[in-house]
Coordinates of C-alpha atoms in Angstrom, one line a residue:
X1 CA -13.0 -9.5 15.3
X2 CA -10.6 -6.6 16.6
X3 CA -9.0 -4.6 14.5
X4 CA -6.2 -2.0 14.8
X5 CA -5.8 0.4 11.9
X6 CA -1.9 1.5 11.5
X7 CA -1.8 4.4 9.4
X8 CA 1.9 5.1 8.3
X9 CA 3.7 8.3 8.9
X10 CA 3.9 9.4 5.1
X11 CA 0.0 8.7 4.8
X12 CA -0.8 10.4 7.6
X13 CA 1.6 13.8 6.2
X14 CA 1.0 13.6 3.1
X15 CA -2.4 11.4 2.2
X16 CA -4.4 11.7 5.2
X17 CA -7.9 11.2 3.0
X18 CA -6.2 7.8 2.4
X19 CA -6.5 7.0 6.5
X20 CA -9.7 8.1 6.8
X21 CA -10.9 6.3 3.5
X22 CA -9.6 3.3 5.2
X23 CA -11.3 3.9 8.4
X24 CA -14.9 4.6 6.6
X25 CA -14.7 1.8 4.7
X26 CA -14.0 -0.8 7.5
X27 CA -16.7 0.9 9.4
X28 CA -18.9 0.1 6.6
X29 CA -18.3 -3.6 6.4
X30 CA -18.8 -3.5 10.2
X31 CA -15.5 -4.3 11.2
X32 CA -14.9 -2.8 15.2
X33 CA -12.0 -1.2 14.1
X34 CA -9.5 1.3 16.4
X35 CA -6.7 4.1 15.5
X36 CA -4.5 3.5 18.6
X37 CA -3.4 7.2 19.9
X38 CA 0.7 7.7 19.2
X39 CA 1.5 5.8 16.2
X40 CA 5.0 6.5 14.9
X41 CA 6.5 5.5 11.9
X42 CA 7.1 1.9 11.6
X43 CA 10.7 2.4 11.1
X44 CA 11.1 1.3 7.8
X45 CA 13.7 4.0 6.4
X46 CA 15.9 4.0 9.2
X47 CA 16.5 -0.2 8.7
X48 CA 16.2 0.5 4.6
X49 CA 19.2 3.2 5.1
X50 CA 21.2 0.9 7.2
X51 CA 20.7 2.1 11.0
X52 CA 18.9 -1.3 11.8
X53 CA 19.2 -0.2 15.6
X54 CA 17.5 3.3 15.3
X55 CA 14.3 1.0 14.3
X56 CA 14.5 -1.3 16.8
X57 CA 12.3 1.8 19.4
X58 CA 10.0 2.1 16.8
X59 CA 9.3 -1.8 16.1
X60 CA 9.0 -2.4 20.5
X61 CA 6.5 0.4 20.7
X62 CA 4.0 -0.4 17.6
X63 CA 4.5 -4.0 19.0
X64 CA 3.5 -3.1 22.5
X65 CA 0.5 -0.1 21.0
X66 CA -1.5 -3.3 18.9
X67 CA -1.6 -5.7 21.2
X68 CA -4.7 -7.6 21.8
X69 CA -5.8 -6.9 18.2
X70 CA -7.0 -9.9 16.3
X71 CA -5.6 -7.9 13.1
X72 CA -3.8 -4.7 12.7
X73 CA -4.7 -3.6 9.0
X74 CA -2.6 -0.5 6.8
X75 CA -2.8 0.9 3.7
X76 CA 0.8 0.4 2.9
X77 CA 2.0 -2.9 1.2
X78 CA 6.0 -1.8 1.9
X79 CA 5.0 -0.8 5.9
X80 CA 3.0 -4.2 5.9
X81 CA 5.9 -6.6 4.4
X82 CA 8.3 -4.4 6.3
X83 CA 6.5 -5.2 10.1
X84 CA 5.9 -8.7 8.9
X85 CA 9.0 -10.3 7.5
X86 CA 11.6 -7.5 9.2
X87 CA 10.4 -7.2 12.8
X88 CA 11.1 -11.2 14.1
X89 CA 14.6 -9.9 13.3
X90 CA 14.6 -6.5 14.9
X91 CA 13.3 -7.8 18.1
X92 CA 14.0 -11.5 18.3
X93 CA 17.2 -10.0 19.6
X94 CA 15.7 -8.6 22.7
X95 CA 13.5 -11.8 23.3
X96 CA 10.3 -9.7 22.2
X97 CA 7.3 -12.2 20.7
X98 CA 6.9 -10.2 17.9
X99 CA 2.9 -10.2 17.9
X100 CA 2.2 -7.8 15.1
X101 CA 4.2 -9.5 13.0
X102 CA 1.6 -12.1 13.2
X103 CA -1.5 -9.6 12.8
X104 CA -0.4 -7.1 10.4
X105 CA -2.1 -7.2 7.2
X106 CA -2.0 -4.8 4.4
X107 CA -5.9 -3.3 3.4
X108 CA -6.1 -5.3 0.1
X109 CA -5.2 -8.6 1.5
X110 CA -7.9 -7.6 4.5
X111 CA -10.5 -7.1 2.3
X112 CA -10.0 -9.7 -0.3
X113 CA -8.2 -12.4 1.9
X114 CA -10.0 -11.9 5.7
X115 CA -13.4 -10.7 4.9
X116 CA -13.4 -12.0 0.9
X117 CA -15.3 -9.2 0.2
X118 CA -17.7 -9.9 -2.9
X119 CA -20.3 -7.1 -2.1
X120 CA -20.8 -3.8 -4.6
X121 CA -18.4 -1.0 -3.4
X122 CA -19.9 2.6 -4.7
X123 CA -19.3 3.4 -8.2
X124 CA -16.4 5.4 -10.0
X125 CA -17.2 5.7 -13.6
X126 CA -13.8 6.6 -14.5
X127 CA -11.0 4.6 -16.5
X128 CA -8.4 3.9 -14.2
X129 CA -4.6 1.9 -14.9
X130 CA -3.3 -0.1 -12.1
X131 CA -0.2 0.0 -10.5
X132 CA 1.1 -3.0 -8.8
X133 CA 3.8 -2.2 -6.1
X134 CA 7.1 -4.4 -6.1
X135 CA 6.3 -4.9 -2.4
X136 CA 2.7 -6.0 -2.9
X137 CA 3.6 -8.7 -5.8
X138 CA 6.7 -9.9 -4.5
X139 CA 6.5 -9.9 -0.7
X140 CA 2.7 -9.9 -0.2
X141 CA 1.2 -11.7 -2.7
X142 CA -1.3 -9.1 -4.3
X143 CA -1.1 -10.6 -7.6
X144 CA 1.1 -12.9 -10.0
X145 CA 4.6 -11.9 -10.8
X146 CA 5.4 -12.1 -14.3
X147 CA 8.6 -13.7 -13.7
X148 CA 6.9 -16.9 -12.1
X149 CA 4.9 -19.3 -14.1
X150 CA 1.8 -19.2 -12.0
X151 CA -1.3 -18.9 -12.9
X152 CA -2.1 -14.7 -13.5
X153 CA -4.1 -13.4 -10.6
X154 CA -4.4 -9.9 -9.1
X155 CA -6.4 -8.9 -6.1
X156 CA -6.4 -5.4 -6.7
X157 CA -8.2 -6.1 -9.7
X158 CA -10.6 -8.5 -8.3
X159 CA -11.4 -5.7 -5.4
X160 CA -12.1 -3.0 -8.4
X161 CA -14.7 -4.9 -9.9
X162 CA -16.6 -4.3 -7.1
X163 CA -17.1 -0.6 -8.1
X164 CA -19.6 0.5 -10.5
X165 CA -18.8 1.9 -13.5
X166 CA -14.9 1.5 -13.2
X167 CA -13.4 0.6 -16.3
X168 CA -9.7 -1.2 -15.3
X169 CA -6.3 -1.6 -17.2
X170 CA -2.9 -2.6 -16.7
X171 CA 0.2 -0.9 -18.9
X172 CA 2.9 -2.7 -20.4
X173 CA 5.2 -4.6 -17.9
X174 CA 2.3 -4.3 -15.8
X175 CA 4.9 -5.2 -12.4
X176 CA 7.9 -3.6 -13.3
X177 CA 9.4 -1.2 -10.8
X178 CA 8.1 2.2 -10.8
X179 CA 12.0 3.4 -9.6
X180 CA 10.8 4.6 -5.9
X181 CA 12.1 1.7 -3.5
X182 CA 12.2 3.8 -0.6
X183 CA 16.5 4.8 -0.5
X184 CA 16.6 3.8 -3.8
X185 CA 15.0 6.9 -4.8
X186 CA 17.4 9.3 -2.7
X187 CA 21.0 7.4 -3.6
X188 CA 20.2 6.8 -7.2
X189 CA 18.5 9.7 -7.9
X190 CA 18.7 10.0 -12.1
X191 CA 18.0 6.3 -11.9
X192 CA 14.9 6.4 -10.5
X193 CA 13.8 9.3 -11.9
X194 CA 14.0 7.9 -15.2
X195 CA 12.4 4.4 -14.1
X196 CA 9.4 6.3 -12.8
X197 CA 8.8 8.4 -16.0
X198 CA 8.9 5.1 -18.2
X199 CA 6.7 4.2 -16.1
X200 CA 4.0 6.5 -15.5
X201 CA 4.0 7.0 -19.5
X202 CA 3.3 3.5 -19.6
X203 CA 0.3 4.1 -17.6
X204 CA -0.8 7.4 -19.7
X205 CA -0.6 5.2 -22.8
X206 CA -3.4 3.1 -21.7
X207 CA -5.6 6.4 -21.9
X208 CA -6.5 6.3 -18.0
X209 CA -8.1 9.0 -16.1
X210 CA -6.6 8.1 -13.2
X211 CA -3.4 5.5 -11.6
X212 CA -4.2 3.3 -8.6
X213 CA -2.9 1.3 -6.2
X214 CA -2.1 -0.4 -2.8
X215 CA 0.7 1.5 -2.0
X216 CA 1.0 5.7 -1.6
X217 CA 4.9 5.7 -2.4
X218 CA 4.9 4.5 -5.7
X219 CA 1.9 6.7 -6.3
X220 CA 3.4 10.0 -4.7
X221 CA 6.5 9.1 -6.9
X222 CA 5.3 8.7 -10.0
X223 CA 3.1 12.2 -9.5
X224 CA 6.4 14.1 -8.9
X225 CA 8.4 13.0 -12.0
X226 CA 5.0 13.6 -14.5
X227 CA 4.8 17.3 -12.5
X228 CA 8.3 18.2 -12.4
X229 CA 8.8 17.1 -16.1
X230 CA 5.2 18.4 -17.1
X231 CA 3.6 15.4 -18.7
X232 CA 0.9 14.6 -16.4
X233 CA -1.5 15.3 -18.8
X234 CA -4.6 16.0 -16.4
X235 CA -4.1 12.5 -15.0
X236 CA -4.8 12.0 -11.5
X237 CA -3.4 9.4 -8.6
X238 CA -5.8 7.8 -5.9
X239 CA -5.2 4.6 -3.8
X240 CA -7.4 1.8 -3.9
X241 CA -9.1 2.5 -0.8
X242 CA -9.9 6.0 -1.4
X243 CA -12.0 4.3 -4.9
X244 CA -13.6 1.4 -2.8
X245 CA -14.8 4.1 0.1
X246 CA -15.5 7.0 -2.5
X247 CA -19.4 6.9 -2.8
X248 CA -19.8 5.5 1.0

């Protein structure tokens, strides 16, 4: 198996520790895994904001950078559904086979999904709340929206078991929208804002230590509202991967 690790452009600027967690741990479970020399973002902001064309570059060279990979894996569920239901479109235009739309998986559904991972993971004996990303529940499947009536499932949650001494919880309306959602956050500023702080709160009331996820925006988000409005309270904000691969 080949795999191709895409590392998105805000991980790589702002959560680099979250690439290279993701890199460790795939060399760990003996995955070949590569990091392809000029990524670029993925394009996702410039479709998001309405300039569909400006991605269209951006979607032919990541295309044309992973091929030949059996799977190109990334720590982002909103990058993942964004190559994997948007790019057919971008380039089905220009008569492109869009390959990585095929191949690109987010980490979580890698792990749990591909390799069904059931092996111990290091330990972090810390309580942690989970945050499930609108992208990851609704687009990728991560775990059981609470508007359907299917049965409730989570693979983020089935991934932290794996870790020693972790003690996992969910807040109340454990999938609603943390208020990020990319543009969202930048044309409806006070709205979000306010979304986010509900949310985070929710997570402090669960009396974690620390807030997890799959995805680094919702996670960067709700950091800068607790900061700027000073009720953090000590509580810290890692990504999944950076827990699995912490004691590796």
């Amino acid at each position: 198996m080949k795999v191709g690790l895409f590392i998105p452009c805000y991980v790589d600027a702002v959560f680099p520790n979250v690439g290279m967690a993701s890199y460790r741990l795939l060399r760990h479970l003996g995955i070949d895994v590569t990091y392809p020399q000029g990524q670029t973002c993925c394009g996702q902001p410039m479709a998001n904001a309405g300039f569909e064309t400006k991605a269209v570059p951006l979607a032919r060279r990541l295309n044309d950078l992973f091929e030949g990979f059996d799977y190109v894996v990334a720590p982002s569920v909103s990058c993942t559904a964004f190559i994997r239901y948007h790019y057919p479109q971008l380039l089905g235009e220009e008569g492109h086979r869009c390959r990585i739309a095929e191949s690109t998986v987010d980490m979580v559904e890698f792990l749990h999904d591909i390799l069904k991972v059931n092996t111990p993971l290091g330990r972090f004996p810390h309580k942690v709340s989970l945050h499930n990303s609108c992208h990851g529940v609704r687009e990728l499947g991560l775990s059981s929206p609470s508007e359907c009536a299917v049965p409730k499932f989570n693979k983020i949650k089935d991934l932290l078991s794996l870790v020693e001494g972790i003690e996992v919880v969910e807040p109340e309306r454990d999938d609603e929208c943390c208020g990020f959602g990319g543009m969202f956050s930048i044309e409806e500023l006070a709205v979000s804002k306010i979304m986010g702080e509900k949310k985070f709160l929710r997570h402090k009331a669960t009396g974690a230590e620390y807030i997890t996820g799959a995805d680094c925006s919702c996670l960067m988000h709700m950091a800068g509202v607790a900061a700027k409005e000073k009720i953090d309270g000590g509580i810290e904000f890692k990504h999944i991967v950076e827990i699995l691969a912490s004691e590796l």
